[in-house]
Amino acid sequence: SRLEETVKTTITENPVVVYSKTWCSYSSEVKTLLKKLGCEPLVIELDQLGPQGPQLQKVLERLTGQHTVPNVFIGGEHIGGCTDTVKLHRRGELESLLSEASAK
Amino acid sequence: SRLEETVKTTITENPVVVYSKTWCSYSSEVKTLLKKLGCEPLVIELDQLGPQGPQLQKVLERLTGQHTVPNVFIGGEHIGGCTDTVKLHRRGELESLLSEASAK
Ligand SMILES: N[C@@H](CCC(=O)N[C@@H](CS)C(=O)NCC(=O)O)C(=O)O
Ligand SMILES: N[C@@H](CCC(=O)N[C@@H](CS)C(=O)NCC(=O)O)C(=O)O
Ligand code: FES
């Protein structure tokens, strides 16, 4: 579908992408963490896109199996949600992923 | 207002009350923590009450100054949100608050 192609292009052309919701604390946490590590994530706030928001969320579920936010991509790869990202950071792997994706 | 009276009665008659949203991870975290500490919170899921949900959320804001979820009450007292509750737990104060409340 066209929306699916849009998502694929977005995550390929942008080193760090976060699909988020403005009111969601888990989404805020992951955005704050990534910015703290010096990267400028492309943030897509699904609650600010009118009817396209839920559509995008469905496409993301089809592509990643994940229907929740935040939904994080680094270097075109699906990372996961907030807990997954924090886990990677605790293992010391997040920063290297970010530099590989040349997001810093 | 009648809704305000309902809230006041709810938090007075129930030792632990959590105003929550079913999809919210911060709400889940606080519910899990309280249950892990052996208490049976009364949980009110604001997203499952139709139009009354947003109304309740407004009343809670009037009563507590807090417009977010989760909104936690112990022994009739406003505790705060997820981070506030976790903070109390880390200081070792949550469990004593809980036992005091169930002794009332
Ligand atoms: N463990 C996941 C939890 C993700 C989750 O449950 N997200 C919630 C919001 S906090 C969600 O997407 N709920 C459904 C929705 O908002 O559409 C993570 O760390 O990201
Ligand atoms: N620090 C607060 C954050 C509370 C917060 O921002 N809650 C969000 C959901 S995670 C919220 O209520 N957003 C507005 C809404 O859902 O109406 C806490 O720990 O509870
Ligand atoms: S909506 Fe509350 S943590 Fe995501």
CSV table of C-alpha atoms and ligand atoms in Angstrom, one decimal:
chain,number,residue,atom,x,y,z
A,1,SER,CA,0.0,0.0,0.0
A,2,ARG,CA,1.1,3.6,-0.4
A,3,LEU,CA,1.2,4.2,3.3
A,4,GLU,CA,3.4,1.2,3.7
A,5,GLU,CA,5.8,2.5,1.1
A,6,THR,CA,5.8,5.9,2.9
A,7,VAL,CA,6.8,4.2,6.2
A,8,LYS,CA,9.6,2.2,4.4
A,9,THR,CA,10.9,5.3,2.8
A,10,THR,CA,10.8,7.2,6.1
A,11,ILE,CA,12.8,4.7,8.1
A,12,THR,CA,15.3,4.2,5.3
A,13,GLU,CA,16.0,7.9,4.7
A,14,ASN,CA,16.1,8.9,8.4
A,15,PRO,CA,18.7,7.4,10.7
A,16,VAL,CA,16.4,7.6,13.7
A,17,VAL,CA,12.6,7.5,13.6
A,18,VAL,CA,10.2,7.5,16.5
A,19,TYR,CA,6.5,6.9,15.9
A,20,SER,CA,5.0,8.5,19.1
A,21,LYS,CA,2.0,10.0,20.7
A,22,THR,CA,2.2,13.5,22.3
A,23,TRP,CA,0.4,12.5,25.5
A,24,CYS,CA,2.3,9.3,26.1
A,25,SER,CA,5.0,9.2,28.8
A,26,TYR,CA,6.8,6.1,27.3
A,27,SER,CA,7.0,8.0,24.1
A,28,SER,CA,8.5,11.1,25.9
A,29,GLU,CA,11.0,8.9,27.7
A,30,VAL,CA,12.4,7.4,24.5
A,31,LYS,CA,12.5,10.8,22.7
A,32,THR,CA,14.3,12.3,25.7
A,33,LEU,CA,16.8,9.5,25.8
A,34,LEU,CA,17.6,9.6,22.1
A,35,LYS,CA,18.1,13.4,22.3
A,36,LYS,CA,20.2,13.1,25.4
A,37,LEU,CA,22.5,10.8,23.4
A,38,GLY,CA,22.9,13.6,20.9
A,39,CYS,CA,20.7,12.4,18.1
A,40,GLU,CA,17.9,14.2,16.3
A,41,PRO,CA,15.2,11.7,15.8
A,42,LEU,CA,12.5,12.2,13.2
A,43,VAL,CA,9.4,12.1,15.4
A,44,ILE,CA,6.0,11.3,14.0
A,45,GLU,CA,3.2,12.0,16.4
A,46,LEU,CA,0.4,9.6,15.5
A,47,ASP,CA,-2.2,11.5,17.5
A,48,GLN,CA,-1.7,14.7,15.4
A,49,LEU,CA,-2.4,13.1,12.0
A,50,GLY,CA,-6.1,12.9,12.2
A,51,PRO,CA,-7.4,9.6,10.6
A,52,GLN,CA,-4.0,8.9,9.2
A,53,GLY,CA,-2.7,8.2,12.7
A,54,PRO,CA,-4.5,5.0,13.3
A,55,GLN,CA,-3.9,3.9,9.7
A,56,LEU,CA,-0.1,4.4,10.2
A,57,GLN,CA,-0.3,2.5,13.5
A,58,LYS,CA,-1.9,-0.4,11.5
A,59,VAL,CA,0.8,-0.3,8.9
A,60,LEU,CA,3.5,-0.3,11.5
A,61,GLU,CA,1.9,-3.4,13.1
A,62,ARG,CA,1.9,-5.1,9.7
A,63,LEU,CA,5.5,-4.2,9.1
A,64,THR,CA,6.9,-4.9,12.6
A,65,GLY,CA,4.4,-6.9,14.5
A,66,GLN,CA,4.2,-4.1,17.1
A,67,HIS,CA,1.0,-2.2,17.5
A,68,THR,CA,2.1,0.0,20.4
A,69,VAL,CA,3.9,3.4,20.7
A,70,PRO,CA,6.6,4.4,20.9
A,71,ASN,CA,7.8,2.5,17.8
A,72,VAL,CA,11.6,3.1,17.3
A,73,PHE,CA,13.7,2.6,14.2
A,74,ILE,CA,17.5,3.1,14.0
A,75,GLY,CA,19.3,2.7,10.7
A,76,GLY,CA,16.2,1.4,9.1
A,77,GLU,CA,16.0,-1.4,11.6
A,78,HIS,CA,13.1,-2.0,14.0
A,79,ILE,CA,14.3,-1.5,17.5
A,80,GLY,CA,11.1,-1.8,19.4
A,81,GLY,CA,9.4,0.2,22.1
A,82,CYS,CA,10.5,2.2,25.1
A,83,THR,CA,11.6,-0.7,27.2
A,84,ASP,CA,13.5,-2.3,24.3
A,85,THR,CA,15.4,0.9,23.7
A,86,VAL,CA,16.2,1.5,27.3
A,87,LYS,CA,17.4,-2.1,27.6
A,88,LEU,CA,19.8,-1.6,24.6
A,89,HIS,CA,21.1,1.5,26.3
A,90,ARG,CA,21.7,-0.3,29.6
A,91,ARG,CA,23.7,-3.0,27.7
A,92,GLY,CA,25.7,-0.2,26.1
A,93,GLU,CA,24.6,-1.0,22.6
A,94,LEU,CA,22.4,1.9,21.9
A,95,GLU,CA,25.1,4.5,21.3
A,96,SER,CA,27.0,2.3,18.9
A,97,LEU,CA,23.8,1.6,16.9
A,98,LEU,CA,23.2,5.3,16.7
A,99,SER,CA,26.7,6.1,15.5
A,100,GLU,CA,26.6,3.3,13.0
A,101,ALA,CA,23.4,4.9,11.7
A,102,SER,CA,25.4,8.1,11.7
A,103,ALA,CA,22.6,9.7,13.7
A,104,LYS,CA,25.0,11.6,16.0
B,1,SER,CA,-21.0,18.9,41.3
B,2,ARG,CA,-22.3,15.4,41.6
B,3,LEU,CA,-19.3,13.9,39.8
B,4,GLU,CA,-17.0,15.7,42.3
B,5,GLU,CA,-19.0,14.2,45.2
B,6,THR,CA,-18.6,10.8,43.5
B,7,VAL,CA,-14.9,11.1,43.4
B,8,LYS,CA,-14.6,12.3,47.0
B,9,THR,CA,-16.7,9.4,48.1
B,10,THR,CA,-14.7,6.9,46.0
B,11,ILE,CA,-11.4,8.0,47.4
B,12,THR,CA,-12.7,8.1,51.0
B,13,GLU,CA,-14.4,4.7,51.0
B,14,ASN,CA,-11.5,2.9,49.2
B,15,PRO,CA,-8.0,2.7,50.7
B,16,VAL,CA,-6.3,2.7,47.3
B,17,VAL,CA,-7.8,4.2,44.1
B,18,VAL,CA,-6.1,4.5,40.8
B,19,TYR,CA,-7.6,6.5,37.9
B,20,SER,CA,-6.1,4.9,34.9
B,21,LYS,CA,-6.3,4.3,31.2
B,22,THR,CA,-6.2,0.7,29.8
B,23,TRP,CA,-3.7,1.5,27.1
B,24,CYS,CA,-1.2,3.5,29.2
B,25,SER,CA,2.0,1.9,30.3
B,26,TYR,CA,2.5,4.4,33.2
B,27,SER,CA,-0.9,3.3,34.5
B,28,SER,CA,0.0,-0.4,34.1
B,29,GLU,CA,3.3,0.2,36.0
B,30,VAL,CA,1.6,1.8,39.0
B,31,LYS,CA,-1.2,-0.8,39.1
B,32,THR,CA,1.4,-3.7,38.9
B,33,LEU,CA,3.5,-2.1,41.7
B,34,LEU,CA,0.5,-1.7,44.0
B,35,LYS,CA,-0.7,-5.2,43.4
B,36,LYS,CA,2.9,-6.5,43.9
B,37,LEU,CA,2.8,-4.8,47.3
B,38,GLY,CA,-0.2,-6.9,48.2
B,39,CYS,CA,-2.9,-4.3,47.8
B,40,GLU,CA,-6.1,-4.5,45.8
B,41,PRO,CA,-6.5,-1.0,44.3
B,42,LEU,CA,-9.9,0.1,43.0
B,43,VAL,CA,-9.0,0.9,39.4
B,44,ILE,CA,-11.1,3.3,37.4
B,45,GLU,CA,-10.3,3.0,33.7
B,46,LEU,CA,-11.1,6.5,32.3
B,47,ASP,CA,-11.1,5.3,28.7
B,48,GLN,CA,-13.8,2.8,29.3
B,49,LEU,CA,-16.4,5.2,30.6
B,50,GLY,CA,-17.5,6.9,27.4
B,51,PRO,CA,-18.1,10.6,27.8
B,52,GLN,CA,-17.8,10.3,31.6
B,53,GLY,CA,-14.1,9.6,31.3
B,54,PRO,CA,-13.0,13.1,30.2
B,55,GLN,CA,-15.5,14.6,32.7
B,56,LEU,CA,-13.9,12.6,35.5
B,57,GLN,CA,-10.5,13.6,34.3
B,58,LYS,CA,-11.5,17.3,34.6
B,59,VAL,CA,-13.0,16.8,38.1
B,60,LEU,CA,-9.7,15.1,39.2
B,61,GLU,CA,-7.8,18.1,37.8
B,62,ARG,CA,-10.0,20.5,39.8
B,63,LEU,CA,-9.6,18.4,43.0
B,64,THR,CA,-5.9,17.6,42.7
B,65,GLY,CA,-4.3,20.0,40.1
B,66,GLN,CA,-3.3,16.9,38.2
B,67,HIS,CA,-4.8,16.4,34.7
B,68,THR,CA,-2.8,13.3,33.9
B,69,VAL,CA,-3.1,9.5,34.4
B,70,PRO,CA,-2.4,7.5,36.4
B,71,ASN,CA,-3.9,9.5,39.3
B,72,VAL,CA,-3.3,7.7,42.6
B,73,PHE,CA,-5.0,8.1,46.0
B,74,ILE,CA,-4.0,6.2,49.2
B,75,GLY,CA,-6.1,6.6,52.4
B,76,GLY,CA,-8.1,9.4,50.8
B,77,GLU,CA,-4.9,11.4,50.1
B,78,HIS,CA,-3.7,12.4,46.7
B,79,ILE,CA,-0.3,10.7,46.0
B,80,GLY,CA,0.3,11.7,42.4
B,81,GLY,CA,1.2,9.9,39.3
B,82,CYS,CA,3.4,7.0,38.4
B,83,THR,CA,6.8,8.7,39.1
B,84,ASP,CA,5.5,10.1,42.4
B,85,THR,CA,4.4,6.6,43.5
B,86,VAL,CA,7.6,4.9,42.4
B,87,LYS,CA,9.6,7.7,44.2
B,88,LEU,CA,7.7,7.0,47.5
B,89,HIS,CA,8.4,3.3,47.0
B,90,ARG,CA,12.1,3.9,46.5
B,91,ARG,CA,12.2,6.0,49.7
B,92,GLY,CA,10.5,3.0,51.5
B,93,GLU,CA,7.4,5.1,52.3
B,94,LEU,CA,4.8,3.5,50.1
B,95,GLU,CA,4.4,0.3,52.0
B,96,SER,CA,3.7,2.1,55.3
B,97,LEU,CA,1.2,4.4,53.6
B,98,LEU,CA,-0.6,1.3,52.3
B,99,SER,CA,-0.7,-0.4,55.7
B,100,GLU,CA,-1.9,2.8,57.4
B,101,ALA,CA,-4.7,3.1,54.8
B,102,SER,CA,-6.0,-0.4,55.1
B,103,ALA,CA,-6.0,0.0,58.9
B,104,LYS,CA,-8.5,2.8,58.6
C,1,LIG,N1,6.7,-2.3,26.5
C,1,LIG,C1,6.2,-1.4,25.5
C,1,LIG,C2,4.9,-0.9,25.9
C,1,LIG,C3,4.2,-0.2,24.8
C,1,LIG,C4,2.8,0.2,25.1
C,1,LIG,O1,2.0,-0.5,25.8
C,1,LIG,N2,2.4,1.3,24.6
C,1,LIG,C5,1.1,1.9,24.8
C,1,LIG,C6,1.2,3.3,25.3
C,1,LIG,S1,2.2,3.5,26.7
C,1,LIG,C7,0.2,1.8,23.6
C,1,LIG,O2,0.7,1.9,22.5
C,1,LIG,N3,-1.1,1.5,23.8
C,1,LIG,C8,-2.0,1.4,22.6
C,1,LIG,C9,-2.1,2.7,21.9
C,1,LIG,O3,-1.9,3.8,22.5
C,1,LIG,O4,-2.6,2.7,20.8
C,1,LIG,C10,7.2,-0.3,25.4
C,1,LIG,O5,8.2,-0.2,26.2
C,1,LIG,O6,7.2,0.5,24.4
C,2,LIG,N1,5.0,12.1,35.6
C,2,LIG,C1,3.6,11.7,35.4
C,2,LIG,C2,3.3,11.7,33.9
C,2,LIG,C3,1.8,11.6,33.7
C,2,LIG,C4,1.5,11.7,32.3
C,2,LIG,O1,2.1,12.5,31.5
C,2,LIG,N2,0.5,11.0,31.9
C,2,LIG,C5,0.0,10.9,30.5
C,2,LIG,C6,-0.1,9.5,30.0
C,2,LIG,S1,1.4,8.6,30.2
C,2,LIG,C7,-1.3,11.6,30.4
C,2,LIG,O2,-2.1,11.6,31.3
C,2,LIG,N3,-1.5,12.3,29.2
C,2,LIG,C8,-2.8,13.0,29.0
C,2,LIG,C9,-3.9,12.1,28.9
C,2,LIG,O3,-3.8,10.9,28.6
C,2,LIG,O4,-5.1,12.5,29.0
C,2,LIG,C10,3.4,10.3,36.1
C,2,LIG,O5,4.4,9.7,36.5
C,2,LIG,O6,2.3,9.9,36.2
C,3,FES,S1,0.1,6.5,27.4
C,3,FES,FE1,0.9,6.5,29.4
C,3,FES,S2,2.9,5.7,29.2
C,3,FES,FE2,2.1,5.7,27.2
